[in-house]
Amino acid sequence: MGPPSDELIRTWFEKLMCQALAELKIPYLVYQLYCFKCKDYFEWTKYSIPRCHLGGHDLEPKNFARPDILITNDKGAVGVIRIDGNIHQKKKIKNKDYFQTTNFLEAGVRVFIVDNSDINPKRPDYAPNFAPHALALLFKRCLDEPDLYDRLYL
């Protein structure tokens, strides 16, 4: 699954988070586009922006997002995990992130933002395999319990 050069789109930190999700058997998807107009997602494995596979309309830049990781549960809840590196400190990216987060929340999607440093094994206080696994369990619980998500994130 994914484009020929996986390294061009996915970061090491995203892969580390995916590994934790997989080890905990928490369902997740990568290479997805989320259409805010249709309030749904579909697989995307090319660099070009396609027409919406759901509604058949053109995707304008503010009408879609490519979440790093998408998680779901058996109740139909959807969450996105955004793994932020230094690029997310730039003003243009911060603005884009803000509007995407707002659009996700308006669509009923729960948003989880993780900084690279939160799951970086090079930190002196890092416990191997603890940080990404603990976050994965927290995100799963917040996906299953909307009240907990609201208390912690809104």
Backbone as CSV, one residue per row, in Angstrom:
resi,resn,N_x,N_y,N_z,CA_x,CA_y,CA_z,C_x,C_y,C_z
1,MET,0.853,-1.183,0.000,0.000,0.000,0.000,0.891,1.237,0.000
2,GLY,0.477,2.268,-0.688,1.201,3.524,-0.678,2.005,3.740,-1.938
3,PRO,2.583,4.910,-2.043,3.352,5.252,-3.231,4.652,4.457,-3.289
4,PRO,5.303,4.430,-4.454,6.530,3.651,-4.595,7.600,4.034,-3.577
5,SER,7.763,5.327,-3.297,8.763,5.742,-2.324,8.068,6.203,-1.053
6,ASP,7.833,5.266,-0.210,7.175,5.465,1.073,7.835,6.590,1.874
7,GLU,9.148,6.738,1.753,9.893,7.727,2.522,9.512,9.162,2.180
8,LEU,8.996,9.405,0.973,8.696,10.764,0.562,7.488,11.347,1.290
9,ILE,6.607,10.509,1.770,5.381,11.011,2.386,5.325,10.741,3.890
10,ARG,5.848,9.632,4.330,5.720,9.244,5.728,7.021,9.491,6.473
11,THR,6.931,10.036,7.669,8.126,10.275,8.472,8.392,9.087,9.397
12,TRP,9.580,9.074,9.927,9.953,8.017,10.864,9.028,8.047,12.084
13,PHE,8.645,9.234,12.535,7.775,9.359,13.708,6.373,8.845,13.409
14,GLU,5.878,9.088,12.203,4.579,8.542,11.804,4.632,7.016,11.803
15,LYS,5.706,6.480,11.279,5.859,5.021,11.238,5.938,4.440,12.646
16,LEU,6.603,5.146,13.546,6.697,4.696,14.938,5.309,4.654,15.583
17,MET,4.494,5.673,15.320,3.134,5.707,15.856,2.301,4.577,15.247
18,CYS,2.450,4.352,13.953,1.713,3.257,13.294,2.121,1.907,13.874
19,GLN,3.398,1.744,14.169,3.873,0.494,14.749,3.196,0.255,16.105
20,ALA,3.090,1.305,16.915,2.430,1.169,18.224,0.955,0.802,18.046
21,LEU,0.273,1.472,17.122,-1.136,1.157,16.854,-1.290,-0.301,16.431
22,ALA,-0.419,-0.754,15.541,-0.490,-2.136,15.055,-0.243,-3.131,16.181
23,GLU,0.765,-2.867,17.006,1.078,-3.777,18.105,-0.058,-3.857,19.112
24,LEU,-0.817,-2.773,19.241,-1.959,-2.755,20.170,-3.260,-3.167,19.491
25,LYS,-3.168,-3.524,18.214,-4.325,-3.962,17.416,-5.415,-2.889,17.340
26,ILE,-4.981,-1.643,17.229,-5.896,-0.521,17.050,-5.972,-0.243,15.555
27,PRO,-7.178,-0.342,14.961,-7.300,-0.143,13.514,-6.863,1.262,13.094
28,TYR,-6.037,1.319,12.062,-5.593,2.608,11.545,-5.417,2.523,10.035
29,LEU,-5.437,3.690,9.407,-5.236,3.800,7.960,-4.249,4.927,7.685
30,VAL,-3.461,4.758,6.647,-2.597,5.819,6.143,-2.915,5.988,4.663
31,TYR,-2.348,7.008,4.056,-2.604,7.309,2.643,-4.092,7.515,2.389
32,GLN,-4.714,8.340,3.200,-6.129,8.658,3.045,-6.279,10.153,2.771
33,LEU,-7.268,10.492,1.976,-7.679,11.887,1.828,-9.026,12.006,2.503
34,TYR,-9.208,13.068,3.264,-10.484,13.325,3.914,-11.137,14.492,3.192
35,CYS,-12.343,14.260,2.678,-13.100,15.302,1.985,-14.045,15.951,2.999
36,PHE,-13.834,17.238,3.268,-14.688,17.929,4.233,-16.099,18.125,3.685
37,LYS,-16.243,18.202,2.385,-17.562,18.372,1.774,-18.410,17.105,1.956
38,CYS,-17.795,15.944,1.739,-18.511,14.663,1.876,-18.456,14.112,3.298
39,LYS,-17.570,14.678,4.117,-17.355,14.220,5.499,-17.017,12.731,5.543
40,ASP,-16.073,12.356,4.676,-15.637,10.969,4.614,-14.235,10.928,4.004
41,TYR,-13.643,9.762,3.996,-12.278,9.601,3.534,-12.195,8.501,2.484
42,PHE,-11.122,8.556,1.711,-10.861,7.511,0.722,-9.357,7.381,0.532
43,GLU,-8.940,6.229,0.010,-7.515,5.967,-0.185,-6.936,6.871,-1.265
44,TRP,-5.721,7.342,-1.011,-5.007,8.211,-1.936,-3.555,7.770,-1.962
45,THR,-3.082,7.376,-3.136,-1.714,6.874,-3.216,-0.888,7.592,-4.274
46,LYS,-1.388,8.693,-4.781,-0.640,9.441,-5.782,-0.393,10.855,-5.274
47,TYR,0.579,11.527,-5.890,0.912,12.881,-5.455,-0.097,13.911,-5.952
48,SER,-0.725,13.670,-7.094,-1.673,14.645,-7.627,-2.978,14.591,-6.838
49,ILE,-3.680,15.707,-6.842,-4.954,15.782,-6.129,-6.046,15.263,-7.064
50,PRO,-6.714,14.213,-6.670,-7.744,13.626,-7.532,-9.087,14.327,-7.369
51,ARG,-10.039,13.903,-8.168,-11.430,14.268,-7.912,-11.859,13.451,-6.698
52,CYS,-12.835,13.942,-5.985,-13.325,13.211,-4.813,-13.893,11.874,-5.271
53,HIS,-13.419,10.801,-4.696,-13.916,9.466,-5.041,-15.299,9.219,-4.463
54,LEU,-15.715,10.072,-3.558,-17.002,9.889,-2.891,-18.101,10.670,-3.600
55,GLY,-17.877,11.981,-3.777,-18.893,12.839,-4.381,-18.645,13.167,-5.841
56,GLY,-17.482,12.786,-6.363,-17.166,13.032,-7.757,-16.834,14.471,-8.097
57,HIS,-16.706,15.344,-7.116,-16.429,16.756,-7.368,-14.925,17.020,-7.302
58,ASP,-14.507,18.175,-7.828,-13.110,18.571,-7.731,-12.777,18.897,-6.284
59,LEU,-11.583,18.551,-5.876,-11.136,18.852,-4.519,-10.331,20.143,-4.538
60,GLU,-10.869,21.161,-3.903,-10.156,22.422,-3.767,-9.319,22.343,-2.498
61,PRO,-8.173,23.044,-2.459,-7.246,22.897,-1.330,-7.864,22.999,0.062
62,LYS,-8.845,23.839,0.268,-9.423,23.977,1.617,-10.529,22.961,1.901
63,ASN,-10.854,22.125,0.905,-11.944,21.166,1.075,-11.471,19.753,1.387
64,PHE,-10.169,19.567,1.560,-9.688,18.230,1.870,-8.431,18.319,2.734
65,ALA,-8.083,17.198,3.328,-6.854,17.096,4.115,-6.307,15.684,3.961
66,ARG,-5.014,15.564,4.123,-4.375,14.247,4.130,-3.826,14.015,5.535
67,PRO,-4.623,13.378,6.391,-4.139,13.147,7.758,-2.971,12.162,7.748
68,ASP,-2.061,12.330,8.698,-0.945,11.399,8.798,-1.457,9.988,9.057
69,ILE,-2.362,9.886,10.031,-2.923,8.584,10.419,-4.398,8.791,10.723
70,LEU,-5.210,7.881,10.277,-6.645,7.930,10.541,-6.992,6.692,11.369
71,ILE,-7.723,6.874,12.449,-8.145,5.737,13.277,-9.668,5.695,13.325
72,THR,-10.193,4.501,13.478,-11.643,4.309,13.530,-11.975,3.305,14.636
73,ASN,-13.251,3.249,14.958,-13.693,2.199,15.868,-14.943,1.539,15.293
74,ASP,-15.437,0.524,15.979,-16.590,-0.229,15.463,-17.910,0.532,15.598
75,LYS,-17.890,1.703,16.234,-19.099,2.529,16.357,-19.173,3.589,15.258
76,GLY,-18.180,3.602,14.360,-18.164,4.569,13.268,-17.458,5.875,13.580
77,ALA,-16.863,5.976,14.769,-16.132,7.199,15.107,-14.824,7.244,14.324
78,VAL,-14.422,8.449,13.966,-13.192,8.650,13.202,-12.318,9.658,13.943
79,GLY,-11.046,9.381,13.965,-10.072,10.303,14.541,-8.878,10.420,13.619
80,VAL,-8.206,11.538,13.680,-6.969,11.704,12.923,-5.843,12.005,13.903
81,ILE,-4.706,11.414,13.617,-3.509,11.668,14.405,-2.566,12.458,13.511
82,ARG,-2.217,13.641,13.962,-1.265,14.471,13.229,0.044,14.453,14.003
83,ILE,1.107,14.032,13.335,2.429,14.000,13.939,3.171,15.252,13.460
84,ASP,3.449,16.161,14.371,4.033,17.450,14.008,5.540,17.501,14.213
85,GLY,6.230,17.886,13.149,7.660,18.175,13.212,7.867,19.679,13.157
86,ASN,9.087,20.089,12.934,9.433,21.515,12.929,8.669,22.320,11.885
87,ILE,8.306,21.713,10.768,7.608,22.453,9.713,6.287,23.036,10.220
88,HIS,5.720,22.415,11.228,4.428,22.884,11.761,4.570,24.150,12.600
89,GLN,5.793,24.630,12.779,6.024,25.892,13.488,5.965,27.091,12.555
90,LYS,5.991,26.842,11.245,5.940,27.934,10.276,4.537,28.508,10.217
91,LYS,4.441,29.833,10.098,3.160,30.518,10.156,2.155,29.981,9.126
92,LYS,2.586,29.805,7.898,1.679,29.316,6.839,1.135,27.922,7.184
93,ILE,1.990,27.060,7.706,1.571,25.699,8.070,0.673,25.745,9.304
94,LYS,1.000,26.617,10.275,0.146,26.755,11.465,-1.274,27.161,11.073
95,ASN,-1.387,28.108,10.131,-2.713,28.539,9.670,-3.453,27.391,9.001
96,LYS,-2.770,26.675,8.145,-3.376,25.524,7.462,-3.823,24.486,8.492
97,ASP,-2.948,24.186,9.466,-3.283,23.215,10.515,-4.513,23.651,11.306
98,TYR,-4.588,24.942,11.624,-5.724,25.462,12.388,-7.028,25.233,11.624
99,PHE,-7.055,25.601,10.343,-8.284,25.449,9.562,-8.630,23.985,9.339
100,GLN,-7.625,23.138,9.130,-7.911,21.713,8.981,-8.473,21.138,10.271
101,THR,-7.879,21.505,11.407,-8.382,21.016,12.692,-9.818,21.466,12.909
102,THR,-10.100,22.724,12.623,-11.466,23.246,12.749,-12.423,22.480,11.844
103,ASN,-12.022,22.239,10.603,-12.878,21.501,9.662,-13.097,20.067,10.118
104,PHE,-12.052,19.418,10.623,-12.218,18.056,11.132,-13.215,18.034,12.286
105,LEU,-13.055,18.946,13.238,-13.956,18.978,14.392,-15.394,19.248,13.969
106,GLU,-15.592,20.160,13.014,-16.944,20.442,12.512,-17.547,19.227,11.815
107,ALA,-16.697,18.347,11.265,-17.175,17.131,10.594,-17.359,15.975,11.586
108,GLY,-17.096,16.229,12.869,-17.257,15.193,13.880,-16.057,14.269,14.019
109,VAL,-14.931,14.662,13.453,-13.706,13.871,13.530,-12.888,14.359,14.719
110,ARG,-12.430,13.439,15.541,-11.599,13.798,16.681,-10.151,13.968,16.220
111,VAL,-9.498,15.001,16.704,-8.150,15.336,16.268,-7.173,15.157,17.431
112,PHE,-6.094,14.424,17.146,-5.038,14.194,18.129,-3.736,14.702,17.525
113,ILE,-3.083,15.627,18.209,-1.848,16.213,17.699,-0.694,15.767,18.588
114,VAL,0.305,15.187,17.950,1.479,14.689,18.660,2.701,15.389,18.090
115,ASP,3.526,15.926,18.946,4.787,16.510,18.493,5.833,15.392,18.403
116,ASN,6.714,15.501,17.419,7.771,14.495,17.282,8.479,14.242,18.608
117,SER,8.720,15.302,19.372,9.464,15.154,20.624,8.709,14.303,21.644
118,ASP,7.386,14.187,21.509,6.603,13.373,22.440,6.878,11.883,22.287
119,ILE,7.330,11.491,21.106,7.568,10.063,20.864,9.000,9.797,20.408
120,ASN,9.896,10.726,20.707,11.278,10.616,20.255,12.106,9.790,21.241
121,PRO,12.617,8.639,20.793,13.399,7.805,21.705,14.760,8.402,22.064
122,LYS,15.130,9.528,21.468,16.402,10.172,21.799,16.272,11.098,23.003
123,ARG,15.048,11.292,23.490,14.857,12.117,24.685,15.430,11.399,25.891
124,PRO,16.039,12.117,26.826,16.618,11.453,28.002,15.566,10.792,28.898
125,ASP,14.341,11.296,28.907,13.296,10.729,29.768,12.413,9.729,29.032
126,TYR,12.840,9.295,27.860,12.024,8.397,27.038,12.096,6.965,27.552
127,ALA,10.958,6.337,27.703,10.903,4.926,28.070,10.612,4.134,26.795
128,PRO,11.490,3.245,26.375,11.303,2.537,25.103,9.902,1.942,24.968
129,ASN,9.308,2.217,23.838,7.972,1.719,23.467,6.847,2.221,24.355
130,PHE,7.145,3.041,25.330,6.072,3.505,26.189,5.291,4.653,25.566
131,ALA,5.979,5.713,25.175,5.286,6.925,24.735,4.321,6.692,23.573
132,PRO,4.749,6.106,22.453,3.775,5.934,21.370,2.649,4.969,21.741
133,HIS,2.957,3.963,22.528,1.929,3.006,22.932,0.920,3.646,23.890
134,ALA,1.424,4.427,24.838,0.527,5.111,25.775,-0.377,6.088,25.031
135,LEU,0.187,6.840,24.086,-0.631,7.766,23.298,-1.653,7.015,22.468
136,ALA,-1.256,5.909,21.853,-2.192,5.117,21.038,-3.371,4.647,21.887
137,LEU,-3.089,4.170,23.093,-4.171,3.721,23.982,-5.079,4.884,24.391
138,LEU,-4.478,6.036,24.668,-5.268,7.223,25.007,-6.170,7.616,23.835
139,PHE,-5.624,7.648,22.625,-6.412,8.038,21.452,-7.558,7.059,21.220
140,LYS,-7.293,5.777,21.384,-8.346,4.756,21.213,-9.443,4.973,22.249
141,ARG,-9.046,5.221,23.477,-10.049,5.427,24.535,-10.866,6.693,24.263
142,CYS,-10.202,7.760,23.800,-10.914,9.002,23.483,-11.828,8.832,22.269
143,LEU,-11.474,7.944,21.377,-12.335,7.660,20.230,-13.587,6.921,20.698
144,ASP,-13.408,6.014,21.649,-14.525,5.223,22.172,-15.378,5.989,23.182
145,GLU,-14.797,7.006,23.822,-15.498,7.752,24.863,-15.498,9.243,24.532
146,PRO,-16.512,9.719,23.807,-16.548,11.132,23.390,-16.450,12.118,24.552
147,ASP,-17.018,11.787,25.689,-16.956,12.703,26.836,-15.512,12.882,27.315
148,LEU,-14.746,11.813,27.292,-13.344,11.901,27.685,-12.585,12.782,26.691
149,TYR,-12.832,12.587,25.405,-12.192,13.434,24.393,-12.531,14.900,24.647
150,ASP,-13.809,15.179,24.872,-14.240,16.570,25.105,-13.534,17.184,26.314
151,ARG,-13.413,16.399,27.385,-12.753,16.910,28.591,-11.274,17.171,28.364
152,LEU,-10.604,16.312,27.608,-9.153,16.426,27.435,-8.737,17.356,26.301
153,TYR,-9.554,17.461,25.263,-9.102,18.157,24.061,-9.891,19.400,23.671
154,LEU,-11.098,19.564,24.171,-11.885,20.735,23.746,-11.955,21.794,24.826
